[in-house]
Amino acid sequence: MRRCYSRTVPADLNYHVPVTSRTQVAIVGAGPAGLMLGHLLHRQGIDSVIVENRSQQHVIERVRAGVLEQGTVDLMNETGIGQRLEREGLRHDGFFIAFNGSRHRIDMAALTGGRAITIYGQNEVVKDLIEARQATGRPLVFEAEDVSVGGLRTAAPIVRFTAGGVAHELTCDFIGGCDGFHGVCRPSIPDAAIRVFERVYPFGWLGILAEAPPSSSELVYSLHERGFALFSMRSPSITRLYLQCAHDEDAGAWSDERIWSELGARLATSDGWKPTEGPIVQRGVTGMRSFVAEPMRFGRLFLAGDSAHIVPPTGAKGLNLAMADVYRLAFAIAEYYRTGRERLLDLYSERALRRTWRAQRFSFWMTSMLHRDDGGNPFDYRRQIADLEYLFSSRAAMTSLAESYAGAPFENR
Ligand code: APR
Ligand code: PHB
């Protein structure tokens, strides 16, 4: 099915009558989850329409996290969209945790039999996926308005939206609810059919991008009496840094000087290491939340990615969890079209939730080990230091951390 979604309606047409169309899978949201789902389905010859409410530019420029697990890297490579990642991604075999003025290294590759992470901005992943989608000619609608989903318990659910002033009714076999935490899919599930588990943290992260060559070749997570800080990067010339702040912090109230001084205070170690400073080109505050919706399915609607779960960013799991979901979902949908069997679709929620809760556990643990609570209880700080000292005294404990951080291979059954 090919249809132009951006045409404007001639004045003499009655545009209250929606344009109807059909596809196999309607995907709501063009973030990493929705775009990768469309990509995986396309490779199986399955038709989809992706409906996104923001502009292409907004989606591409949105600065998010940037740590890809091996599973995400493998998925991109194996499905033909890994060329730029291969060239520009920065492979890291380990990372540092700093406390009491020293940096300690977790040798992830050595502890996990060679698994590593790759630094590559989430918006770069999105850019590659959009390019791949547009090359297929399959529909990807940006700036859709009034998006809604219906008929979820029928065999022909519907996604309704308006594009270019034209109302559309898209009938399909399945809906991929990939519209993130604030989307419309999860709230369309009746309250009695969904249960949510949630924890909101009393702090957030102030994140910046700086035009400064990274002064460490690997990430540095730091527990400091003044609060958590993280040193990361995007390229050999761009550093990405975060500071623990109040959950409702006004990023604009921080001068560049104050940001650098706070980063220096929390990250600098006694061997003289500190982040290199440079012009700050982007800044923003992210709240911290742990959230899971169960089940991740209602009738023919399948939730994937942030629409079903949110993890605090300390474990770098959000994007990877979204990728693991859609890898599983695409396989289950493909099996349905190939064989008519719904077995994997029926298992989707339970199996995706198992990985989700593992990531929740890890992200919560990393967050509570490295952040200071409101008021900064000195008992907790000493306990956190003891936790970290134990971690670096025990190969078993470091292996456990490295395994979770690197991420388990993606599974599809
Ligand atoms: N209609 C259509 N699209 C919508 C709607 C709606 N009503 N509401 C939201 N969207 C779009 C958003 O604009 C966004 O582009 O859905 C997309 C959801 O993308 P993400 O929020 O990036 O979520 P996801 O694809 O699940 O990716 C998870 O992204 O948010 C990070 O930390 C998260 O790294 C993780 C990853
Ligand atoms: C990032 O580079 O944006 C980043 C790195 C590690 C995290 C979170 C974010 O845990």
mmCIF file of C-alpha atoms and ligand atoms in Angstrom, residues 64-67 119 205 219 221 230 232-234 240 242 313-316 405, ligand 2:
data_model
loop_
_atom_site.group_PDB
_atom_site.id
_atom_site.type_symbol
_atom_site.label_atom_id
_atom_site.label_comp_id
_atom_site.label_asym_id
_atom_site.label_seq_id
_atom_site.Cartn_x
_atom_site.Cartn_y
_atom_site.Cartn_z
ATOM 1 C CA ARG A 64 19.140 11.310 24.349
ATOM 2 C CA ALA A 65 21.462 8.657 25.776
ATOM 3 C CA GLY A 66 24.201 7.054 23.743
ATOM 4 C CA VAL A 67 25.252 3.648 25.041
ATOM 5 C CA ILE A 119 29.014 4.878 22.218
ATOM 6 C CA TRP A 205 20.150 14.828 35.765
ATOM 7 C CA LEU A 219 32.972 6.606 30.763
ATOM 8 C CA TYR A 221 30.474 7.297 36.823
ATOM 9 C CA LEU A 230 28.829 11.142 34.832
ATOM 10 C CA SER A 232 30.521 10.380 28.768
ATOM 11 C CA MET A 233 31.107 11.355 25.150
ATOM 12 C CA ARG A 234 29.665 11.337 21.652
ATOM 13 C CA ARG A 240 28.623 14.476 27.203
ATOM 14 C CA TYR A 242 25.668 14.838 33.587
ATOM 15 C CA PRO A 313 19.426 6.336 32.898
ATOM 16 C CA THR A 314 22.201 5.249 35.281
ATOM 17 C CA GLY A 315 22.290 1.716 33.855
ATOM 18 C CA ALA A 316 22.125 2.951 30.216
ATOM 19 C CA TYR A 405 25.912 -3.466 32.047
HETATM 20 C C1 PHB B 2 25.218 9.110 27.660
HETATM 21 O O1 PHB B 2 26.310 9.111 27.074
HETATM 22 O O2 PHB B 2 24.313 9.879 27.323
HETATM 23 C C2 PHB B 2 24.974 8.191 28.794
HETATM 24 C C3 PHB B 2 25.965 7.295 29.152
HETATM 25 C C4 PHB B 2 25.747 6.424 30.210
HETATM 26 C C5 PHB B 2 24.566 6.456 30.901
HETATM 27 C C6 PHB B 2 23.560 7.343 30.532
HETATM 28 C C7 PHB B 2 23.782 8.225 29.480
HETATM 29 O O3 PHB B 2 24.359 5.612 31.946
#
